[in-house]
Amino acid sequence: MNNAEIDSVATNKSAIMDEEPNPAVYKVAIYGLLSLALLYTLFFAKSLLMPILVALLFSLLLSPMVTLFRRFYIPRTLSAILLLAMIGGPVTILAIELATPAQKWLAQLPQLSTKLTKELDNLSMVISPDSVPEVKARPLPRKEASFNVFGWFSNHQEPIAAEETTAVGNSALSARVMQGGIEKIISILGATPVVIAQFITFIILVLFLLSFGPRLYDSYLEIFPLERNKRRSVVLIGKLQKELSRYIVTVTIINIGLGVVTAGVFWIIGVDDALLWGALVGLLNFAPYVGPFIALIILSLAGVTQYGMELVALLPAAVYFGINMLEAQFITPTVLGRHMRLNPLILILWILIWGWLWGPAGVLLAVPLLVCIKLAAGQLNILSNWVKLIETSA
């Protein structure tokens, strides 16, 4: 082989090498596929993973208290049961107290939809009175006697009155809203057995994690001698427990205060069932941005139900908006400080993703989970640039 042929082969080889894709492309593609696989796994296995994740968060939250009780020679199982009773008792009592007003407001939803439909029809007639179509009368079929069982086996048509026809036409939107509400209630009732099973699984997992989890973790560190950075692992778990407990307890106290203040102001201005709305806004405030927006919509509907289509109907939503702005702009940033600050855009995208994955439970779990990931990444000194990005503020 002469020099020309050697040069030609080398040139062709270099050209082939230049045509090969950059390894970074493969890396991005692999990470993308892994992300999609993780998302769909979380979505399809949510009934299994949701109680496990909630139990892990609760165990991290309550583990320092169980360790404190252990110093007073109280068994871990007994202290775990006592802590769950201390948390679940007040929540159960509050739920029992709020069950009656909640049922009352749910029963008023059909009337509310009808009232809103009528008000919208009146408003449309005022805006464009000539746009109402005329309905021509037509002959109606007569009724003949026949056998009828719940609408089956009927061979006749009953006459329909003109008033009924008009009512059906005017309440079409109301009927659709009512049908949608009924279907939603039926879907919730259908999911009740799954929710009960997940709740029982969550209670059992929390008890076992608090009772046997620390010993299992210590055994893991002893049995695997090749495990590196054992001290860092111990420090990481301790840091997560401390910071997560501080965050959740602080946010819970703030939200309880928000609910109490809102309920108190509502009671002073005469809003019906002020305690129900205070508990609702306190619970929804665990989901930043999304929760307060939903609370504003619900309070606006409650105002319309109580006061009618008047300007005063916006008073409950306006009062809550003012209280929430004070809490969100001044109280929460001051109490939590810079260390727990999260970028609003990243936070809202994170909440939307978990809301799509796990529904309302995912919305409530999104922020504590993001805080855990940020704390773990900061403690392990990994993804430091992403941690700084998450902590950036407007």
PDB file of N, CA, C and O in Angstrom, residues 194-248:
ATOM      1  N   VAL A 194     -59.856   2.843  48.512  1.00  0.00           N
ATOM      2  CA  VAL A 194     -58.415   2.958  48.255  1.00  0.00           C
ATOM      3  C   VAL A 194     -57.782   3.934  49.230  1.00  0.00           C
ATOM      4  O   VAL A 194     -56.684   3.691  49.761  1.00  0.00           O
ATOM      5  N   VAL A 195     -58.464   5.054  49.500  1.00  0.00           N
ATOM      6  CA  VAL A 195     -57.937   6.048  50.435  1.00  0.00           C
ATOM      7  C   VAL A 195     -57.829   5.463  51.835  1.00  0.00           C
ATOM      8  O   VAL A 195     -56.843   5.681  52.550  1.00  0.00           O
ATOM      9  N   ILE A 196     -58.845   4.699  52.247  1.00  0.00           N
ATOM     10  CA  ILE A 196     -58.808   4.067  53.575  1.00  0.00           C
ATOM     11  C   ILE A 196     -57.652   3.080  53.669  1.00  0.00           C
ATOM     12  O   ILE A 196     -56.922   3.034  54.676  1.00  0.00           O
ATOM     13  N   ALA A 197     -57.456   2.283  52.613  1.00  0.00           N
ATOM     14  CA  ALA A 197     -56.344   1.325  52.618  1.00  0.00           C
ATOM     15  C   ALA A 197     -54.999   2.043  52.668  1.00  0.00           C
ATOM     16  O   ALA A 197     -54.079   1.616  53.389  1.00  0.00           O
ATOM     17  N   GLN A 198     -54.866   3.146  51.931  1.00  0.00           N
ATOM     18  CA  GLN A 198     -53.620   3.908  51.969  1.00  0.00           C
ATOM     19  C   GLN A 198     -53.393   4.528  53.341  1.00  0.00           C
ATOM     20  O   GLN A 198     -52.253   4.581  53.821  1.00  0.00           O
ATOM     21  N   PHE A 199     -54.459   4.987  53.993  1.00  0.00           N
ATOM     22  CA  PHE A 199     -54.316   5.579  55.321  1.00  0.00           C
ATOM     23  C   PHE A 199     -53.869   4.534  56.338  1.00  0.00           C
ATOM     24  O   PHE A 199     -52.983   4.791  57.163  1.00  0.00           O
ATOM     25  N   ILE A 200     -54.454   3.340  56.282  1.00  0.00           N
ATOM     26  CA  ILE A 200     -54.047   2.270  57.200  1.00  0.00           C
ATOM     27  C   ILE A 200     -52.597   1.880  56.941  1.00  0.00           C
ATOM     28  O   ILE A 200     -51.805   1.665  57.881  1.00  0.00           O
ATOM     29  N   THR A 201     -52.215   1.785  55.658  1.00  0.00           N
ATOM     30  CA  THR A 201     -50.827   1.477  55.325  1.00  0.00           C
ATOM     31  C   THR A 201     -49.883   2.541  55.863  1.00  0.00           C
ATOM     32  O   THR A 201     -48.800   2.227  56.381  1.00  0.00           O
ATOM     33  N   PHE A 202     -50.297   3.795  55.748  1.00  0.00           N
ATOM     34  CA  PHE A 202     -49.474   4.897  56.252  1.00  0.00           C
ATOM     35  C   PHE A 202     -49.280   4.792  57.766  1.00  0.00           C
ATOM     36  O   PHE A 202     -48.150   4.937  58.260  1.00  0.00           O
ATOM     37  N   ILE A 203     -50.332   4.518  58.515  1.00  0.00           N
ATOM     38  CA  ILE A 203     -50.224   4.407  59.975  1.00  0.00           C
ATOM     39  C   ILE A 203     -49.290   3.271  60.367  1.00  0.00           C
ATOM     40  O   ILE A 203     -48.407   3.425  61.235  1.00  0.00           O
ATOM     41  N   ILE A 204     -49.441   2.119  59.713  1.00  0.00           N
ATOM     42  CA  ILE A 204     -48.603   0.967  60.034  1.00  0.00           C
ATOM     43  C   ILE A 204     -47.133   1.257  59.711  1.00  0.00           C
ATOM     44  O   ILE A 204     -46.229   0.948  60.501  1.00  0.00           O
ATOM     45  N   LEU A 205     -46.885   1.870  58.553  1.00  0.00           N
ATOM     46  CA  LEU A 205     -45.511   2.170  58.164  1.00  0.00           C
ATOM     47  C   LEU A 205     -44.864   3.172  59.122  1.00  0.00           C
ATOM     48  O   LEU A 205     -43.677   3.028  59.470  1.00  0.00           O
ATOM     49  N   VAL A 206     -45.610   4.190  59.541  1.00  0.00           N
ATOM     50  CA  VAL A 206     -45.050   5.168  60.476  1.00  0.00           C
ATOM     51  C   VAL A 206     -44.674   4.487  61.789  1.00  0.00           C
ATOM     52  O   VAL A 206     -43.592   4.727  62.354  1.00  0.00           O
ATOM     53  N   LEU A 207     -45.551   3.638  62.306  1.00  0.00           N
ATOM     54  CA  LEU A 207     -45.259   2.941  63.556  1.00  0.00           C
ATOM     55  C   LEU A 207     -44.014   2.066  63.429  1.00  0.00           C
ATOM     56  O   LEU A 207     -43.140   2.069  64.311  1.00  0.00           O
ATOM     57  N   PHE A 208     -43.894   1.336  62.332  1.00  0.00           N
ATOM     58  CA  PHE A 208     -42.748   0.447  62.164  1.00  0.00           C
ATOM     59  C   PHE A 208     -41.471   1.237  61.890  1.00  0.00           C
ATOM     60  O   PHE A 208     -40.388   0.842  62.357  1.00  0.00           O
ATOM     61  N   LEU A 209     -41.571   2.326  61.138  1.00  0.00           N
ATOM     62  CA  LEU A 209     -40.378   3.131  60.882  1.00  0.00           C
ATOM     63  C   LEU A 209     -39.866   3.786  62.160  1.00  0.00           C
ATOM     64  O   LEU A 209     -38.653   3.828  62.405  1.00  0.00           O
ATOM     65  N   LEU A 210     -40.774   4.289  62.984  1.00  0.00           N
ATOM     66  CA  LEU A 210     -40.352   4.912  64.224  1.00  0.00           C
ATOM     67  C   LEU A 210     -39.851   3.887  65.240  1.00  0.00           C
ATOM     68  O   LEU A 210     -38.964   4.180  66.046  1.00  0.00           O
ATOM     69  N   SER A 211     -40.411   2.683  65.203  1.00  0.00           N
ATOM     70  CA  SER A 211     -40.044   1.665  66.194  1.00  0.00           C
ATOM     71  C   SER A 211     -38.769   0.923  65.806  1.00  0.00           C
ATOM     72  O   SER A 211     -37.894   0.682  66.651  1.00  0.00           O
ATOM     73  N   PHE A 212     -38.660   0.546  64.538  1.00  0.00           N
ATOM     74  CA  PHE A 212     -37.554  -0.327  64.120  1.00  0.00           C
ATOM     75  C   PHE A 212     -36.623   0.307  63.092  1.00  0.00           C
ATOM     76  O   PHE A 212     -35.588  -0.272  62.761  1.00  0.00           O
ATOM     77  N   GLY A 213     -36.994   1.477  62.539  1.00  0.00           N
ATOM     78  CA  GLY A 213     -36.162   2.098  61.515  1.00  0.00           C
ATOM     79  C   GLY A 213     -34.776   2.487  61.981  1.00  0.00           C
ATOM     80  O   GLY A 213     -33.782   2.166  61.309  1.00  0.00           O
ATOM     81  N   PRO A 214     -34.629   3.177  63.131  1.00  0.00           N
ATOM     82  CA  PRO A 214     -33.270   3.564  63.564  1.00  0.00           C
ATOM     83  C   PRO A 214     -32.348   2.377  63.799  1.00  0.00           C
ATOM     84  O   PRO A 214     -31.171   2.414  63.437  1.00  0.00           O
ATOM     85  N   ARG A 215     -32.874   1.327  64.413  1.00  0.00           N
ATOM     86  CA  ARG A 215     -32.044   0.143  64.651  1.00  0.00           C
ATOM     87  C   ARG A 215     -31.645  -0.523  63.343  1.00  0.00           C
ATOM     88  O   ARG A 215     -30.500  -0.995  63.196  1.00  0.00           O
ATOM     89  N   LEU A 216     -32.548  -0.565  62.375  1.00  0.00           N
ATOM     90  CA  LEU A 216     -32.217  -1.136  61.069  1.00  0.00           C
ATOM     91  C   LEU A 216     -31.137  -0.317  60.371  1.00  0.00           C
ATOM     92  O   LEU A 216     -30.217  -0.871  59.752  1.00  0.00           O
ATOM     93  N   TYR A 217     -31.212   1.001  60.499  1.00  0.00           N
ATOM     94  CA  TYR A 217     -30.199   1.860  59.877  1.00  0.00           C
ATOM     95  C   TYR A 217     -28.835   1.671  60.543  1.00  0.00           C
ATOM     96  O   TYR A 217     -27.796   1.596  59.864  1.00  0.00           O
ATOM     97  N   ASP A 218     -28.817   1.566  61.872  1.00  0.00           N
ATOM     98  CA  ASP A 218     -27.551   1.309  62.571  1.00  0.00           C
ATOM     99  C   ASP A 218     -26.968  -0.048  62.182  1.00  0.00           C
ATOM    100  O   ASP A 218     -25.753  -0.184  62.005  1.00  0.00           O
ATOM    101  N   SER A 219     -27.814  -1.064  62.049  1.00  0.00           N
ATOM    102  CA  SER A 219     -27.341  -2.388  61.629  1.00  0.00           C
ATOM    103  C   SER A 219     -26.775  -2.351  60.218  1.00  0.00           C
ATOM    104  O   SER A 219     -25.787  -3.036  59.915  1.00  0.00           O
ATOM    105  N   TYR A 220     -27.389  -1.550  59.369  1.00  0.00           N
ATOM    106  CA  TYR A 220     -26.887  -1.421  58.002  1.00  0.00           C
ATOM    107  C   TYR A 220     -25.463  -0.855  58.005  1.00  0.00           C
ATOM    108  O   TYR A 220     -24.584  -1.338  57.273  1.00  0.00           O
ATOM    109  N   LEU A 221     -25.220   0.159  58.816  1.00  0.00           N
ATOM    110  CA  LEU A 221     -23.884   0.748  58.886  1.00  0.00           C
ATOM    111  C   LEU A 221     -22.868  -0.227  59.478  1.00  0.00           C
ATOM    112  O   LEU A 221     -21.681  -0.174  59.132  1.00  0.00           O
ATOM    113  N   GLU A 222     -23.311  -1.123  60.363  1.00  0.00           N
ATOM    114  CA  GLU A 222     -22.390  -2.086  60.961  1.00  0.00           C
ATOM    115  C   GLU A 222     -22.119  -3.279  60.054  1.00  0.00           C
ATOM    116  O   GLU A 222     -21.001  -3.786  59.990  1.00  0.00           O
ATOM    117  N   ILE A 223     -23.138  -3.731  59.341  1.00  0.00           N
ATOM    118  CA  ILE A 223     -23.011  -4.960  58.543  1.00  0.00           C
ATOM    119  C   ILE A 223     -22.206  -4.707  57.273  1.00  0.00           C
ATOM    120  O   ILE A 223     -21.456  -5.577  56.817  1.00  0.00           O
ATOM    121  N   PHE A 224     -22.337  -3.524  56.671  1.00  0.00           N
ATOM    122  CA  PHE A 224     -21.648  -3.228  55.422  1.00  0.00           C
ATOM    123  C   PHE A 224     -20.377  -2.431  55.730  1.00  0.00           C
ATOM    124  O   PHE A 224     -20.393  -1.209  55.786  1.00  0.00           O
ATOM    125  N   PRO A 225     -19.264  -3.134  55.937  1.00  0.00           N
ATOM    126  CA  PRO A 225     -18.022  -2.424  56.313  1.00  0.00           C
ATOM    127  C   PRO A 225     -17.419  -1.620  55.182  1.00  0.00           C
ATOM    128  O   PRO A 225     -16.609  -0.733  55.421  1.00  0.00           O
ATOM    129  N   LEU A 226     -17.766  -1.939  53.945  1.00  0.00           N
ATOM    130  CA  LEU A 226     -17.204  -1.219  52.815  1.00  0.00           C
ATOM    131  C   LEU A 226     -17.949   0.077  52.519  1.00  0.00           C
ATOM    132  O   LEU A 226     -17.603   0.792  51.585  1.00  0.00           O
ATOM    133  N   GLU A 227     -19.002   0.320  53.249  1.00  0.00           N
ATOM    134  CA  GLU A 227     -19.749   1.558  53.032  1.00  0.00           C
ATOM    135  C   GLU A 227     -18.877   2.762  53.400  1.00  0.00           C
ATOM    136  O   GLU A 227     -18.347   2.853  54.507  1.00  0.00           O
ATOM    137  N   ARG A 228     -18.712   3.678  52.467  1.00  0.00           N
ATOM    138  CA  ARG A 228     -17.869   4.835  52.682  1.00  0.00           C
ATOM    139  C   ARG A 228     -18.673   5.981  53.302  1.00  0.00           C
ATOM    140  O   ARG A 228     -19.891   6.064  53.168  1.00  0.00           O
ATOM    141  N   ASN A 229     -17.922   6.846  53.958  1.00  0.00           N
ATOM    142  CA  ASN A 229     -18.498   8.060  54.521  1.00  0.00           C
ATOM    143  C   ASN A 229     -19.685   7.751  55.433  1.00  0.00           C
ATOM    144  O   ASN A 229     -20.765   8.294  55.273  1.00  0.00           O
ATOM    145  N   LYS A 230     -19.463   6.822  56.366  1.00  0.00           N
ATOM    146  CA  LYS A 230     -20.550   6.501  57.289  1.00  0.00           C
ATOM    147  C   LYS A 230     -20.911   7.699  58.155  1.00  0.00           C
ATOM    148  O   LYS A 230     -22.083   7.937  58.451  1.00  0.00           O
ATOM    149  N   ARG A 231     -19.891   8.424  58.539  1.00  0.00           N
ATOM    150  CA  ARG A 231     -20.162   9.594  59.365  1.00  0.00           C
ATOM    151  C   ARG A 231     -21.009  10.615  58.610  1.00  0.00           C
ATOM    152  O   ARG A 231     -21.916  11.219  59.175  1.00  0.00           O
ATOM    153  N   ARG A 232     -20.721  10.779  57.321  1.00  0.00           N
ATOM    154  CA  ARG A 232     -21.516  11.707  56.518  1.00  0.00           C
ATOM    155  C   ARG A 232     -22.966  11.241  56.425  1.00  0.00           C
ATOM    156  O   ARG A 232     -23.892  12.071  56.444  1.00  0.00           O
ATOM    157  N   SER A 233     -23.189   9.924  56.329  1.00  0.00           N
ATOM    158  CA  SER A 233     -24.551   9.400  56.277  1.00  0.00           C
ATOM    159  C   SER A 233     -25.304   9.687  57.565  1.00  0.00           C
ATOM    160  O   SER A 233     -26.472  10.091  57.549  1.00  0.00           O
ATOM    161  N   VAL A 234     -24.629   9.485  58.685  1.00  0.00           N
ATOM    162  CA  VAL A 234     -25.276   9.761  59.970  1.00  0.00           C
ATOM    163  C   VAL A 234     -25.593  11.242  60.107  1.00  0.00           C
ATOM    164  O   VAL A 234     -26.689  11.632  60.546  1.00  0.00           O
ATOM    165  N   VAL A 235     -24.639  12.078  59.705  1.00  0.00           N
ATOM    166  CA  VAL A 235     -24.857  13.525  59.790  1.00  0.00           C
ATOM    167  C   VAL A 235     -25.986  13.952  58.852  1.00  0.00           C
ATOM    168  O   VAL A 235     -26.801  14.822  59.192  1.00  0.00           O
ATOM    169  N   LEU A 236     -26.049  13.319  57.674  1.00  0.00           N
ATOM    170  CA  LEU A 236     -27.087  13.660  56.715  1.00  0.00           C
ATOM    171  C   LEU A 236     -28.476  13.371  57.284  1.00  0.00           C
ATOM    172  O   LEU A 236     -29.378  14.214  57.196  1.00  0.00           O
ATOM    173  N   ILE A 237     -28.665  12.182  57.855  1.00  0.00           N
ATOM    174  CA  ILE A 237     -29.965  11.826  58.423  1.00  0.00           C
ATOM    175  C   ILE A 237     -30.326  12.775  59.561  1.00  0.00           C
ATOM    176  O   ILE A 237     -31.468  13.258  59.657  1.00  0.00           O
ATOM    177  N   GLY A 238     -29.373  13.071  60.416  1.00  0.00           N
ATOM    178  CA  GLY A 238     -29.641  13.993  61.510  1.00  0.00           C
ATOM    179  C   GLY A 238     -29.998  15.390  61.013  1.00  0.00           C
ATOM    180  O   GLY A 238     -30.910  16.034  61.547  1.00  0.00           O
ATOM    181  N   LYS A 239     -29.284  15.844  59.973  1.00  0.00           N
ATOM    182  CA  LYS A 239     -29.573  17.165  59.415  1.00  0.00           C
ATOM    183  C   LYS A 239     -30.949  17.200  58.780  1.00  0.00           C
ATOM    184  O   LYS A 239     -31.702  18.181  58.950  1.00  0.00           O
ATOM    185  N   LEU A 240     -31.311  16.153  58.041  1.00  0.00           N
ATOM    186  CA  LEU A 240     -32.630  16.091  57.429  1.00  0.00           C
ATOM    187  C   LEU A 240     -33.727  16.098  58.486  1.00  0.00           C
ATOM    188  O   LEU A 240     -34.749  16.789  58.339  1.00  0.00           O
ATOM    189  N   GLN A 241     -33.545  15.312  59.538  1.00  0.00           N
ATOM    190  CA  GLN A 241     -34.546  15.281  60.596  1.00  0.00           C
ATOM    191  C   GLN A 241     -34.718  16.652  61.239  1.00  0.00           C
ATOM    192  O   GLN A 241     -35.845  17.119  61.446  1.00  0.00           O
ATOM    193  N   LYS A 242     -33.613  17.311  61.520  1.00  0.00           N
ATOM    194  CA  LYS A 242     -33.678  18.599  62.202  1.00  0.00           C
ATOM    195  C   LYS A 242     -34.299  19.676  61.317  1.00  0.00           C
ATOM    196  O   LYS A 242     -35.234  20.376  61.732  1.00  0.00           O
ATOM    197  N   GLU A 243     -33.798  19.802  60.088  1.00  0.00           N
ATOM    198  CA  GLU A 243     -34.271  20.861  59.213  1.00  0.00           C
ATOM    199  C   GLU A 243     -35.695  20.612  58.733  1.00  0.00           C
ATOM    200  O   GLU A 243     -36.495  21.554  58.641  1.00  0.00           O
ATOM    201  N   LEU A 244     -36.020  19.346  58.422  1.00  0.00           N
ATOM    202  CA  LEU A 244     -37.376  19.053  57.979  1.00  0.00           C
ATOM    203  C   LEU A 244     -38.372  19.271  59.106  1.00  0.00           C
ATOM    204  O   LEU A 244     -39.475  19.813  58.881  1.00  0.00           O
ATOM    205  N   SER A 245     -38.004  18.861  60.316  1.00  0.00           N
ATOM    206  CA  SER A 245     -38.887  19.094  61.460  1.00  0.00           C
ATOM    207  C   SER A 245     -39.091  20.588  61.676  1.00  0.00           C
ATOM    208  O   SER A 245     -40.226  21.051  61.902  1.00  0.00           O
ATOM    209  N   ARG A 246     -38.002  21.341  61.581  1.00  0.00           N
ATOM    210  CA  ARG A 246     -38.106  22.795  61.755  1.00  0.00           C
ATOM    211  C   ARG A 246     -39.001  23.407  60.691  1.00  0.00           C
ATOM    212  O   ARG A 246     -39.861  24.253  60.993  1.00  0.00           O
ATOM    213  N   TYR A 247     -38.837  22.974  59.446  1.00  0.00           N
ATOM    214  CA  TYR A 247     -39.622  23.551  58.361  1.00  0.00           C
ATOM    215  C   TYR A 247     -41.102  23.215  58.511  1.00  0.00           C
ATOM    216  O   TYR A 247     -41.963  24.109  58.458  1.00  0.00           O
ATOM    217  N   ILE A 248     -41.424  21.929  58.699  1.00  0.00           N
ATOM    218  CA  ILE A 248     -42.829  21.522  58.752  1.00  0.00           C
ATOM    219  C   ILE A 248     -43.515  22.096  59.982  1.00  0.00           C
ATOM    220  O   ILE A 248     -44.662  22.573  59.901  1.00  0.00           O
TER     221      ILE A 248
END
